[in-house]
Short mmCIF file of C-alpha atoms in Angstrom, two decimals:
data_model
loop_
_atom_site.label_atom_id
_atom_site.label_comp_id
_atom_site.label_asym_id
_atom_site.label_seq_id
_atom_site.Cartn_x
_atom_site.Cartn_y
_atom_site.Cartn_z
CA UNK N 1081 -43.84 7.64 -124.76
CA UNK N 1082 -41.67 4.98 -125.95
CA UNK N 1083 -38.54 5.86 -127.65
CA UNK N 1084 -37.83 5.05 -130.83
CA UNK N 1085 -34.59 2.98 -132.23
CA UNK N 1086 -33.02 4.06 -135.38
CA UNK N 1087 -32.27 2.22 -138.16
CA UNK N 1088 -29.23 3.58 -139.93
CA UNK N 1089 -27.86 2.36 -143.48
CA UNK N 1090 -24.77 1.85 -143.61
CA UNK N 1091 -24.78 3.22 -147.13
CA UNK N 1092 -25.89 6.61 -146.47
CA UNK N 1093 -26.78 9.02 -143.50
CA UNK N 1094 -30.28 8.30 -143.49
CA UNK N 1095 -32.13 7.44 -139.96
CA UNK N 1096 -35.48 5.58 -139.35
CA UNK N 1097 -37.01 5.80 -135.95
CA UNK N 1098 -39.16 2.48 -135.37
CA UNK N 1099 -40.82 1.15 -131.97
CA UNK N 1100 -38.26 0.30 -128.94
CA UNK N 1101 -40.56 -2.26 -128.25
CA UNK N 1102 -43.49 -4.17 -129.60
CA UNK N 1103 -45.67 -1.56 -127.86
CA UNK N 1104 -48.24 -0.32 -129.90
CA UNK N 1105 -48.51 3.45 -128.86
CA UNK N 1106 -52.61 3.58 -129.39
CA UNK N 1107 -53.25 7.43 -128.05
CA UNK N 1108 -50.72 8.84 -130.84
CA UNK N 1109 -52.47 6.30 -133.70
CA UNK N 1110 -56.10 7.50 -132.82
CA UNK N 1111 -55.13 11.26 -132.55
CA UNK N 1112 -53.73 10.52 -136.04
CA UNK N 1113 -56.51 8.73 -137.39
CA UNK N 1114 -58.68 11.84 -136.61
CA UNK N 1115 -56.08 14.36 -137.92
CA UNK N 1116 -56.25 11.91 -141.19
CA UNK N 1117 -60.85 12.51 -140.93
CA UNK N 1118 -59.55 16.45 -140.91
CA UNK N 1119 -57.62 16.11 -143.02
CA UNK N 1120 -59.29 13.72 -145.97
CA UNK N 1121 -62.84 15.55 -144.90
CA UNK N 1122 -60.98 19.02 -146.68
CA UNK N 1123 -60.31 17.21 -149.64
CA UNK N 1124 -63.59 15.20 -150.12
CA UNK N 1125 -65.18 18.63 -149.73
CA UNK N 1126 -64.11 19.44 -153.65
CA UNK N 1127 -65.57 16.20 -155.20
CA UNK N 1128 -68.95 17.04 -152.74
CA UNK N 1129 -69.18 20.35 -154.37
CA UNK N 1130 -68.94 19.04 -158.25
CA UNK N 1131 -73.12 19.49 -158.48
CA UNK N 1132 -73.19 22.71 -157.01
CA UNK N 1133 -70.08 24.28 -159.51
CA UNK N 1134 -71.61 22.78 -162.42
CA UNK N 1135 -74.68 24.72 -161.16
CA UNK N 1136 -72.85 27.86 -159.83
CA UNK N 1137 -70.44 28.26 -162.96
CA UNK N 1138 -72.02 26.30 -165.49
CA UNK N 1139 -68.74 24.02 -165.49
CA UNK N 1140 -68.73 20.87 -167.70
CA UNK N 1141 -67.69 17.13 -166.66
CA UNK N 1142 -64.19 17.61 -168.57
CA UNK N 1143 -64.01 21.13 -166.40
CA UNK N 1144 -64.75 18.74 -163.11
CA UNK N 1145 -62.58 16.22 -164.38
CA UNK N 1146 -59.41 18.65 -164.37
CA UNK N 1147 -60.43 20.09 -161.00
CA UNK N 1148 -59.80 16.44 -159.71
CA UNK N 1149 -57.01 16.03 -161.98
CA UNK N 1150 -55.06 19.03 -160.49
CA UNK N 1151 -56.19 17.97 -156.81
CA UNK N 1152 -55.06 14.30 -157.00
CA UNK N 1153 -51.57 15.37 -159.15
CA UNK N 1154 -50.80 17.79 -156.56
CA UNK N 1155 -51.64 15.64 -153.52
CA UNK N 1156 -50.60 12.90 -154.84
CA UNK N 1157 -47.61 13.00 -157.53
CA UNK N 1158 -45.98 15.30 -154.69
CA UNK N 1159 -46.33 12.32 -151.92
CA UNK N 1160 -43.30 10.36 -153.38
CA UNK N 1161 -40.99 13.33 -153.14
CA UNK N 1162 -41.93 14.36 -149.76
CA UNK N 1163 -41.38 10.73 -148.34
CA UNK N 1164 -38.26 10.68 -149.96
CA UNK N 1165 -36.97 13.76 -148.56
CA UNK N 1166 -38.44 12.42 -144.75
CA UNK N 1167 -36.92 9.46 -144.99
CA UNK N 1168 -33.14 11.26 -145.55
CA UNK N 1169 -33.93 14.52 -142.51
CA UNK N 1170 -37.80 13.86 -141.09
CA UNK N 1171 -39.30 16.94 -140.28
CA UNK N 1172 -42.29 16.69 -137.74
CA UNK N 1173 -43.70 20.07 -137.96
CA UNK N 1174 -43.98 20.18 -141.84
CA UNK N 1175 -47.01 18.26 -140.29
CA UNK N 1176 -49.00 21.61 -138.78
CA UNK N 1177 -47.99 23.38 -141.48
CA UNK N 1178 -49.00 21.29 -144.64
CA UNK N 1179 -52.43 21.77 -142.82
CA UNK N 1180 -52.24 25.56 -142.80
CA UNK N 1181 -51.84 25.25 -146.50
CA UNK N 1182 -55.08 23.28 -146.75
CA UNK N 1183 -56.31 26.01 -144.54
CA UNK N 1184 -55.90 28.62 -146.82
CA UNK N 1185 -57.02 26.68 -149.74
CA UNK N 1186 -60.35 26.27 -148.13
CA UNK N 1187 -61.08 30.15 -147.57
CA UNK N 1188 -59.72 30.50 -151.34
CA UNK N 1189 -62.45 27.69 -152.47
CA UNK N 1190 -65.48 29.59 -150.59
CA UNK N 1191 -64.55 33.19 -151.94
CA UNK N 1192 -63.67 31.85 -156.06
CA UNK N 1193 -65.07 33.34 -158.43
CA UNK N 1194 -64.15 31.42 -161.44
CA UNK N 1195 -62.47 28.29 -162.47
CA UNK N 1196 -59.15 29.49 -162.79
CA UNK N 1197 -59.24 30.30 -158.87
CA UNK N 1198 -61.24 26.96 -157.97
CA UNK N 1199 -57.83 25.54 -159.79
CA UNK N 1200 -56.10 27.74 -157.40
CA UNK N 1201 -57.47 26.62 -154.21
CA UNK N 1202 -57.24 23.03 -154.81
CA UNK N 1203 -53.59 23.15 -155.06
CA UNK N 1204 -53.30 24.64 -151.96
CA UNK N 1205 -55.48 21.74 -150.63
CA UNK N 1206 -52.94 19.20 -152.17
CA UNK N 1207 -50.55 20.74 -151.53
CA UNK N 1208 -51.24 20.12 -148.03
CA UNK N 1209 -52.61 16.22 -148.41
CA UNK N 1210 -49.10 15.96 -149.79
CA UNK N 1211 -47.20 16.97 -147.06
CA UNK N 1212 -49.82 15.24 -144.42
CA UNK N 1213 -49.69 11.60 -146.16
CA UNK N 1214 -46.30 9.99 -146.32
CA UNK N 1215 -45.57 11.93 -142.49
CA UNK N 1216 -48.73 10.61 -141.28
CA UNK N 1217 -47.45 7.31 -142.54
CA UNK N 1218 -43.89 7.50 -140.91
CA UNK N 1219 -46.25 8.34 -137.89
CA UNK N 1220 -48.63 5.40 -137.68
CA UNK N 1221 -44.92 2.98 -138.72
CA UNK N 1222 -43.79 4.57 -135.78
CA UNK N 1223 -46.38 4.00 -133.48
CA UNK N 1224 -46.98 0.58 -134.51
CA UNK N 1225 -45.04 -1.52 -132.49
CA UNK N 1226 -45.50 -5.23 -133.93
CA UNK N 1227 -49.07 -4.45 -135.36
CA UNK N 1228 -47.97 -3.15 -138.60
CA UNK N 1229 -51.17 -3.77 -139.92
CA UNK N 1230 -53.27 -2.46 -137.53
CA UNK N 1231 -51.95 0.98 -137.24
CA UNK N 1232 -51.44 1.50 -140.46
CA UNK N 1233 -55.73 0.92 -140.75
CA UNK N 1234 -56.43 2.98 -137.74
CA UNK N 1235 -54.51 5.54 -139.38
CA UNK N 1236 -56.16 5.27 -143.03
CA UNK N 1237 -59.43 4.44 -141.63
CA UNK N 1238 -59.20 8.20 -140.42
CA UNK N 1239 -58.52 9.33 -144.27
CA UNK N 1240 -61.56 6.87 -145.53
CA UNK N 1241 -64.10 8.12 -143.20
CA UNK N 1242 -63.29 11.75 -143.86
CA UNK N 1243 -64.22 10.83 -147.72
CA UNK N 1244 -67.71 9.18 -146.50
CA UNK N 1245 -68.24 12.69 -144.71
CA UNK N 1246 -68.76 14.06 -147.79
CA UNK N 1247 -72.03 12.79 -149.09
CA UNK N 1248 -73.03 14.29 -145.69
CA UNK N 1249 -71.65 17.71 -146.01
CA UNK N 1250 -73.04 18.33 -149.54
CA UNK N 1251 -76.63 17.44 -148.06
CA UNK N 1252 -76.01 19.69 -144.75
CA UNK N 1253 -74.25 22.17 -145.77
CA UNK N 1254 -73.09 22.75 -149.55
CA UNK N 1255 -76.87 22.33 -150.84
CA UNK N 1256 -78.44 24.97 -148.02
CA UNK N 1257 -75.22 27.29 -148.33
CA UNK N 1258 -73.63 26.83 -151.63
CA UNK N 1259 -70.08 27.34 -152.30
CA UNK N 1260 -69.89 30.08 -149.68
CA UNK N 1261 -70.34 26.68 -147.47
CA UNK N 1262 -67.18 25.70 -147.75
CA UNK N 1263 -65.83 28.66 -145.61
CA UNK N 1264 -66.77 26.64 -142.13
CA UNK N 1265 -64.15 23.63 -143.62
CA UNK N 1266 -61.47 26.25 -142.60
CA UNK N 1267 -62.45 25.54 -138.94
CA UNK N 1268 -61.64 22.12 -139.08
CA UNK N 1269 -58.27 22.59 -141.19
CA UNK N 1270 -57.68 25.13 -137.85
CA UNK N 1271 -58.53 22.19 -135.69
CA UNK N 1272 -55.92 19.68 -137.56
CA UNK N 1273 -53.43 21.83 -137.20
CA UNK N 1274 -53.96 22.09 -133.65
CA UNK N 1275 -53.62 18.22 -133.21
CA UNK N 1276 -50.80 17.96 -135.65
CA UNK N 1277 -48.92 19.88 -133.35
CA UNK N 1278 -49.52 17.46 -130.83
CA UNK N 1279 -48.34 14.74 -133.35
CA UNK N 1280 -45.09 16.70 -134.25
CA UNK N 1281 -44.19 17.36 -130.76
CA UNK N 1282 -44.60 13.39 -130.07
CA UNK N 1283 -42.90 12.55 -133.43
CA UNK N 1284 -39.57 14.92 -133.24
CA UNK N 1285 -39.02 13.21 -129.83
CA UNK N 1286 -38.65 9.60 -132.08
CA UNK N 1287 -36.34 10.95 -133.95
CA UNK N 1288 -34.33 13.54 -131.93
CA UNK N 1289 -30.59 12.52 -130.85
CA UNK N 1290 -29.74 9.82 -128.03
CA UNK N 1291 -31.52 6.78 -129.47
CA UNK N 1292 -29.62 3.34 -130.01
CA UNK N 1293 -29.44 2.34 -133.57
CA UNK N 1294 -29.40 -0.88 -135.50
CA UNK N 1295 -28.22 -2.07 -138.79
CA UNK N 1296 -31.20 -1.69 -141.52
CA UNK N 1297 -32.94 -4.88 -143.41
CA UNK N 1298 -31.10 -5.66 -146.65
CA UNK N 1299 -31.96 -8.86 -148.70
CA UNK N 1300 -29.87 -11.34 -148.13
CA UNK N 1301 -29.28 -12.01 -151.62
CA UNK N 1302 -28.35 -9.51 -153.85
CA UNK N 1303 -28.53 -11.15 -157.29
CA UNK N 1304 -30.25 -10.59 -160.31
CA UNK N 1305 -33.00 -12.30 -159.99
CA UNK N 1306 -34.43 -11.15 -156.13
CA UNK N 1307 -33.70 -7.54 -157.85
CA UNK N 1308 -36.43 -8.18 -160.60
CA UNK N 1309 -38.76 -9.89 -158.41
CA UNK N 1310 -38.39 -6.74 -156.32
CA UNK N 1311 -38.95 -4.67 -158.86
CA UNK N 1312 -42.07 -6.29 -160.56
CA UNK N 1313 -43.84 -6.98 -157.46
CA UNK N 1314 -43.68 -2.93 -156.93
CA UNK N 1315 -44.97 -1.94 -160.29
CA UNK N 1316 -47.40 -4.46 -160.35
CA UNK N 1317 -48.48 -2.71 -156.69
CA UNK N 1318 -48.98 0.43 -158.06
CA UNK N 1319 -50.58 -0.52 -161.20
CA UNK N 1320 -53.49 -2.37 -158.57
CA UNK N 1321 -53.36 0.47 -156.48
CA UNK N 1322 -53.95 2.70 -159.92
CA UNK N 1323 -57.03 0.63 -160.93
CA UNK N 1324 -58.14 0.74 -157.48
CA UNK N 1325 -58.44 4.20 -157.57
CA UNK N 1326 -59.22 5.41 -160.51
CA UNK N 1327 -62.63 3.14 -159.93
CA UNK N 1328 -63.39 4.45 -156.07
CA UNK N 1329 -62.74 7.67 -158.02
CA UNK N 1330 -65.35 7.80 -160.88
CA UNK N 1331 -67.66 6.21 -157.90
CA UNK N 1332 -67.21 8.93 -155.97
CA UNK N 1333 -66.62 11.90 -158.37
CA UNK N 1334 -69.61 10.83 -160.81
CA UNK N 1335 -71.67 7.96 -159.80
CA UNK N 1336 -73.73 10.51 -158.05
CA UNK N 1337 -74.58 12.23 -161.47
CA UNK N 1338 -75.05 9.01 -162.64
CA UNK N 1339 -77.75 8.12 -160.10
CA UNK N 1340 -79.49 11.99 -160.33
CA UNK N 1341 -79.54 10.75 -163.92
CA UNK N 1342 -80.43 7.31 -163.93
CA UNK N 1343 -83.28 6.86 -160.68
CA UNK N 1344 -84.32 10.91 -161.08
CA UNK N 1345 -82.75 11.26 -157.72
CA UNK N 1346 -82.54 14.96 -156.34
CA UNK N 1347 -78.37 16.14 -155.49
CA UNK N 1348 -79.44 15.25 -151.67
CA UNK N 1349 -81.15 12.33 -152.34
CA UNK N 1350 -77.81 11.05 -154.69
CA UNK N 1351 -75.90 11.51 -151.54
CA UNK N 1352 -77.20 8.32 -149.83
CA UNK N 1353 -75.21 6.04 -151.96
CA UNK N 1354 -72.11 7.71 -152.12
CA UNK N 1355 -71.97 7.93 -148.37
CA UNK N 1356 -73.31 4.00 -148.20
CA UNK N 1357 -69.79 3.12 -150.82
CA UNK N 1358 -67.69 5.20 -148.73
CA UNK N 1359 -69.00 4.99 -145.39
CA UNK N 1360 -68.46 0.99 -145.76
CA UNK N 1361 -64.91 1.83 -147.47
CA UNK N 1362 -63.93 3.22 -144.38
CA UNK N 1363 -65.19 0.17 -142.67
CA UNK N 1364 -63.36 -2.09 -145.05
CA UNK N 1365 -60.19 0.16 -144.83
CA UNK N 1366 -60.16 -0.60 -140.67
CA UNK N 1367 -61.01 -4.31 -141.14
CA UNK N 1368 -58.36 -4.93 -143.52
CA UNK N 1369 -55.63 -4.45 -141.55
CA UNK N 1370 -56.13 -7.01 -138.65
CA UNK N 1371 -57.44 -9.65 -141.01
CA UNK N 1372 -53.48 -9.30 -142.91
CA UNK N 1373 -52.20 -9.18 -139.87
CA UNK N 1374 -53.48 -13.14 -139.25
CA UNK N 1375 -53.99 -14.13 -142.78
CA UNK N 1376 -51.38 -12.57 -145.01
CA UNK N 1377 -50.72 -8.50 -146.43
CA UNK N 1378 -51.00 -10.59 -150.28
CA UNK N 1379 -54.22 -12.86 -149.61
CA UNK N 1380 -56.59 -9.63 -148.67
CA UNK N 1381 -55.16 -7.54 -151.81
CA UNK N 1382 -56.21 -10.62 -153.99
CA UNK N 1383 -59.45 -11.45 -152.47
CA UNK N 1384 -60.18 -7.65 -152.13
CA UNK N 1385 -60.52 -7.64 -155.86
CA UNK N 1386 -61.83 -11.20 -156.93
CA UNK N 1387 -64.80 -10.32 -154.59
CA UNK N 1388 -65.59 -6.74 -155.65
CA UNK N 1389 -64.85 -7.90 -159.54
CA UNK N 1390 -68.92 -8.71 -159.99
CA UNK N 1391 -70.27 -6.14 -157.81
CA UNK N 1392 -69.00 -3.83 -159.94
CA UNK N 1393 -69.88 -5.50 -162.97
CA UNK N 1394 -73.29 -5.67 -161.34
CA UNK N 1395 -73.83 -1.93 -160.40
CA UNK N 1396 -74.63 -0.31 -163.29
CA UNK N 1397 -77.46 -2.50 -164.14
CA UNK N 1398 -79.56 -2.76 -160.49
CA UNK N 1399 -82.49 -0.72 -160.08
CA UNK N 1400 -81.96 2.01 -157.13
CA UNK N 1401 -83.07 0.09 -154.21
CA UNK N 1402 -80.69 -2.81 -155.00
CA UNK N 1403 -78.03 -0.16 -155.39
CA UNK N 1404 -77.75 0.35 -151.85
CA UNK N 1405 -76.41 -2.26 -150.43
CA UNK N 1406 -74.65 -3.62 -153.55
CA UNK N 1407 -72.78 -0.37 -153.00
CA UNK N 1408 -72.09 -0.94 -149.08
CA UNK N 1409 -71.10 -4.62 -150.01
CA UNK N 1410 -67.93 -3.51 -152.73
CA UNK N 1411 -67.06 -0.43 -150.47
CA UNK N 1412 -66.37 -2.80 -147.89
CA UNK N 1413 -64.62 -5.24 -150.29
CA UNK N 1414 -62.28 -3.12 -152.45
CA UNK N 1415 -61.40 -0.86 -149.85
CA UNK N 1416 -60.17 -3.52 -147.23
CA UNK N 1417 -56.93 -3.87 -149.39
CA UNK N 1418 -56.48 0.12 -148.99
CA UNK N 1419 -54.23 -0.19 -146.06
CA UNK N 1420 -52.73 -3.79 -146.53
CA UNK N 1421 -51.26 -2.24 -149.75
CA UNK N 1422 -49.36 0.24 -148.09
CA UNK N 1423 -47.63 -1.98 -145.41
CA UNK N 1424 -47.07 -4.64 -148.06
CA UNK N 1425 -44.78 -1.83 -149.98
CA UNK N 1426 -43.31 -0.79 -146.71
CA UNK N 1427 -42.08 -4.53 -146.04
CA UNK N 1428 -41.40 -4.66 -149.66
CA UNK N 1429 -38.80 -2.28 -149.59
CA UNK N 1430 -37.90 -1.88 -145.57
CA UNK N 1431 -36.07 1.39 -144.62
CA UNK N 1432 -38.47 3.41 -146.66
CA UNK N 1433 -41.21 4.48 -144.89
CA UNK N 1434 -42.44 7.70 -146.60
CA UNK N 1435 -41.13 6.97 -149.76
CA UNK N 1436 -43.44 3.95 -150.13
CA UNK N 1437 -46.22 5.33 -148.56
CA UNK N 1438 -46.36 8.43 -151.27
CA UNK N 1439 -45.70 5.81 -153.67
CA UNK N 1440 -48.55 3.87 -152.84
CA UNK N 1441 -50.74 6.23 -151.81
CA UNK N 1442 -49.50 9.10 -153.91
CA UNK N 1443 -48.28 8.17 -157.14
CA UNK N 1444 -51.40 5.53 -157.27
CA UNK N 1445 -54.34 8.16 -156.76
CA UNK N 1446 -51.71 10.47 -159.28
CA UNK N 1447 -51.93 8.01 -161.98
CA UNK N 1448 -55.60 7.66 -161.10
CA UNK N 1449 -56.14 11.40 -161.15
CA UNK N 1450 -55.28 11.39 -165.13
CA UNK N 1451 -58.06 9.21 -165.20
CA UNK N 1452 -60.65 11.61 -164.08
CA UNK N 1453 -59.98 14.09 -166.81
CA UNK N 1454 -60.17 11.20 -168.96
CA UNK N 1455 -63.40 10.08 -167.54
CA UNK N 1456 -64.95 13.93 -167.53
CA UNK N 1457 -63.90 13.75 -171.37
CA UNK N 1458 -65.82 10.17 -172.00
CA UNK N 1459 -68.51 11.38 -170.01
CA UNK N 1460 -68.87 14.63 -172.07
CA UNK N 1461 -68.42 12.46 -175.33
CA UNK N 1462 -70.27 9.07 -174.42
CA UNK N 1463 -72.32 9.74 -171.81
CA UNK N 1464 -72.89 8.78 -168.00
CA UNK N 1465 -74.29 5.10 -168.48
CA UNK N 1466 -71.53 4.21 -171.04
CA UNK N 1467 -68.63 5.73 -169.44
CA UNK N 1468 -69.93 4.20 -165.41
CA UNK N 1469 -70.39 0.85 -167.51
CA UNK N 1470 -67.18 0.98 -168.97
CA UNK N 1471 -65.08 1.68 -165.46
CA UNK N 1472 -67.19 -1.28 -164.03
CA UNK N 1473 -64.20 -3.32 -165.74
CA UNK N 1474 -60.89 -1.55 -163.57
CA UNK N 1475 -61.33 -3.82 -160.67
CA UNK N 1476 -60.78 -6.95 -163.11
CA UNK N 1477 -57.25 -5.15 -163.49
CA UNK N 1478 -56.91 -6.12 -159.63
CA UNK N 1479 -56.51 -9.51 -160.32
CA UNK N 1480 -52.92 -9.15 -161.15
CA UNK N 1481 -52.33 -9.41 -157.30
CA UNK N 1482 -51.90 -12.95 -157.89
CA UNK N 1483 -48.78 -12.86 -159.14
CA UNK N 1484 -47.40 -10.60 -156.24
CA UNK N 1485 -44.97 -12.78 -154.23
CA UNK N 1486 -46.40 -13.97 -150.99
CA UNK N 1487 -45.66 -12.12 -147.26
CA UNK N 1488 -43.40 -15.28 -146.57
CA UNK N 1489 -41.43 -14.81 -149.85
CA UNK N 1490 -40.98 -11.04 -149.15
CA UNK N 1491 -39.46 -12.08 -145.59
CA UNK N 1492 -36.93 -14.45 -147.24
CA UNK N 1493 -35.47 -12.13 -148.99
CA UNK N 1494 -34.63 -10.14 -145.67
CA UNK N 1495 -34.18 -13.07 -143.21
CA UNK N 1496 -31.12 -14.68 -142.47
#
């Protein structure tokens, strides 16, 4: 494998392995991606299982709500932190072992008896996503070579096709088995962790001792004004990235109570169009990538969301066969900016690796996890049509992308 060079701030201690070369190490970023389908299959098994614990415990929509709240808080919120801590002292085989705490979490979520240990569990399960995200990130940067892009979507297309699985596992497995169903999801966290090992073995080397090293990016300019530019640009990121998925979460958290409601679908039946948003989300995820990679990281975020804007306007008013594809069509569109977002932060703030992907990634679904408890409450209060009519509006939020600086802007600041 190629070896990695460090990049080493002169203000601090803190080392950065990236690519030697602009080889693009593929075997590493498609072992990854399929650690990421382990690993994002565990945690789309919880939202999969919402119909059967509201039948099993008799748990209501603000109940469900929290149960996402404390997965997405705990997977997410923690992201940030961890990348922060990799990016000072990286350490390769927290990978294998964030997965063993998924592991565990899974066994706990087939044996619970109540919704104080269903709480339980899912921490566990974040606990691990936590760890696994902003590594997995540092990963894929790694591997990369000069397509940023395109390993960063080979490695989130991974995470977006384990959430499709999971129309697919509630149909297979969780409605023939129950919650006892879960159990068999501890055979695939066993199987990450296997592969992660792989990945941590291939990762340490990158950033063991004997590399060259070169001076890290640093804006050219340090004045005011580049410093609030900066700044806004970021929070404007996240905020997207918040609306983003707060929406793909009440789609796939609830829209499949909605439709059970709505078309007098059976919980199997329901299952078609959640796979259908997701299933193309994953495709959108892997498609984004390349398409930034010749067009620009800031014109897919703002297209992403000026083209899904009236499909989701239009969604809760289509009859059920019209769903379908409508569905298909703004997975594939608001998803596609999934990845981009990610390496746009990255070049955003160079020399940050994990701390922008669990910024992105984690502090985004976070923020978007205190929306589910607030949409389990609406739902409870308001109902299912209201409340899925109501979050049709989020992607409109999107639109703020516009006033993110362009790819060519960010690379001023850091040129010269």
């Amino acid at each position: 494998m190629e070896r990695g060079i460090v990049i080493l701030a002169k203000a601090n201690t803190r080392k950065i392995k990236v690519n030697s070369s602009n080889h693009t190490v593929y075997p590493i970023l498609v072992i990854l991606g399929i650690c990421h389908l382990l690993n994002d299959t565990l945690q789309a098994v919880i939202p999969a299982m919402f119909p059967i614990l509201e039948q099993s415990h008799g748990l209501t929509f603000t109940q469900l709500g929290f149960i996402t709240f404390a997965l997405n808080m705990v997977a997410s919120v923690m992201q940030p932190v961890v990348g922060l801590y990799a990016d000072k002292k990286p350490v390769p085989f927290a990978l294998p072992i964030g997965l063993a705490s998924s592991m565990i979490g899974m066994l706990g979520l087939a044996l619970a008896p109540n919704f104080v240990f269903i709480l339980l569990s899912v921490v566990f399960i974040g606990l691990g996503s936590a760890i696994f995200h902003p590594e997995g990130s540092r990963v894929a940067y790694l591997a990369a070579g000069s397509r940023r892009g395109l390993a960063q979507s080979i490695y989130q297309v991974g995470g977006n096709s384990g959430q499709a699985l999971a129309p697919v596992i509630t149909a297979l497995v969780l409605v023939p088995l129950g919650q006892f169903g879960a159990i068999w999801f501890t055979l695939i966290a066993g199987l990450a962790v296997l592969f992660l090992i792989y990945i941590a073995k291939w990762y340490a080397a990158q950033v063991g001792p004997g590399a060259p090293t070169i001076k890290e990016a640093k804006p050219k300019k340090r004045d005011q004004q580049v410093s609030k530019a900066i700044k806004l640009a970021l929070v404007t990121l996240v905020f997207i990235v918040f609306a983003r998925s707060w929406y793909v979460s009440s789609l796939s958290s609830f829209y499949a109570f909605f439709a059970i409601d709505r078309y007098g679908l059976s919980i199997a039946e329901a299952q078609i169009y959640i796979f259908t948003f997701l299933g193309m989300g994953a495709v959108g995820t892997f498609l984004g990538g390349p398409i930034a990679d010749q067009f620009g990281k800031k014109n897919v975020i703002v297209y992403s969301f000026l083209l899904a804007t009236p499909l989701a306007l239009l969604l809760p008013v289509v009859g059920p066969f019209v769903a379908i594809p409508l569905l298909g069509v703004l997975g594939l569109v608001i998803t596609s900016s999934f990845s981009v977002s990610v390496v746009y932060a990255q070049e955003l703030i160079p020399g940050k690796i994990g701390t922008m992907s669990g910024l992105i990634v984690g502090l985004g679904f976070g923020i978007g996890a205190i929306g589910s408890v607030a949409l389990g409450v609406m739902i409870d209060m308001i109902g299912l049509g209201t409340t899925m009519s109501l979050m049709s509006l989020l992607p409109i939020l999107g639109l703020l992308a516009w006033w993110l600086p362009s790819d060519q802007k960010v690379r001023a600041w850091y040129s010269g």
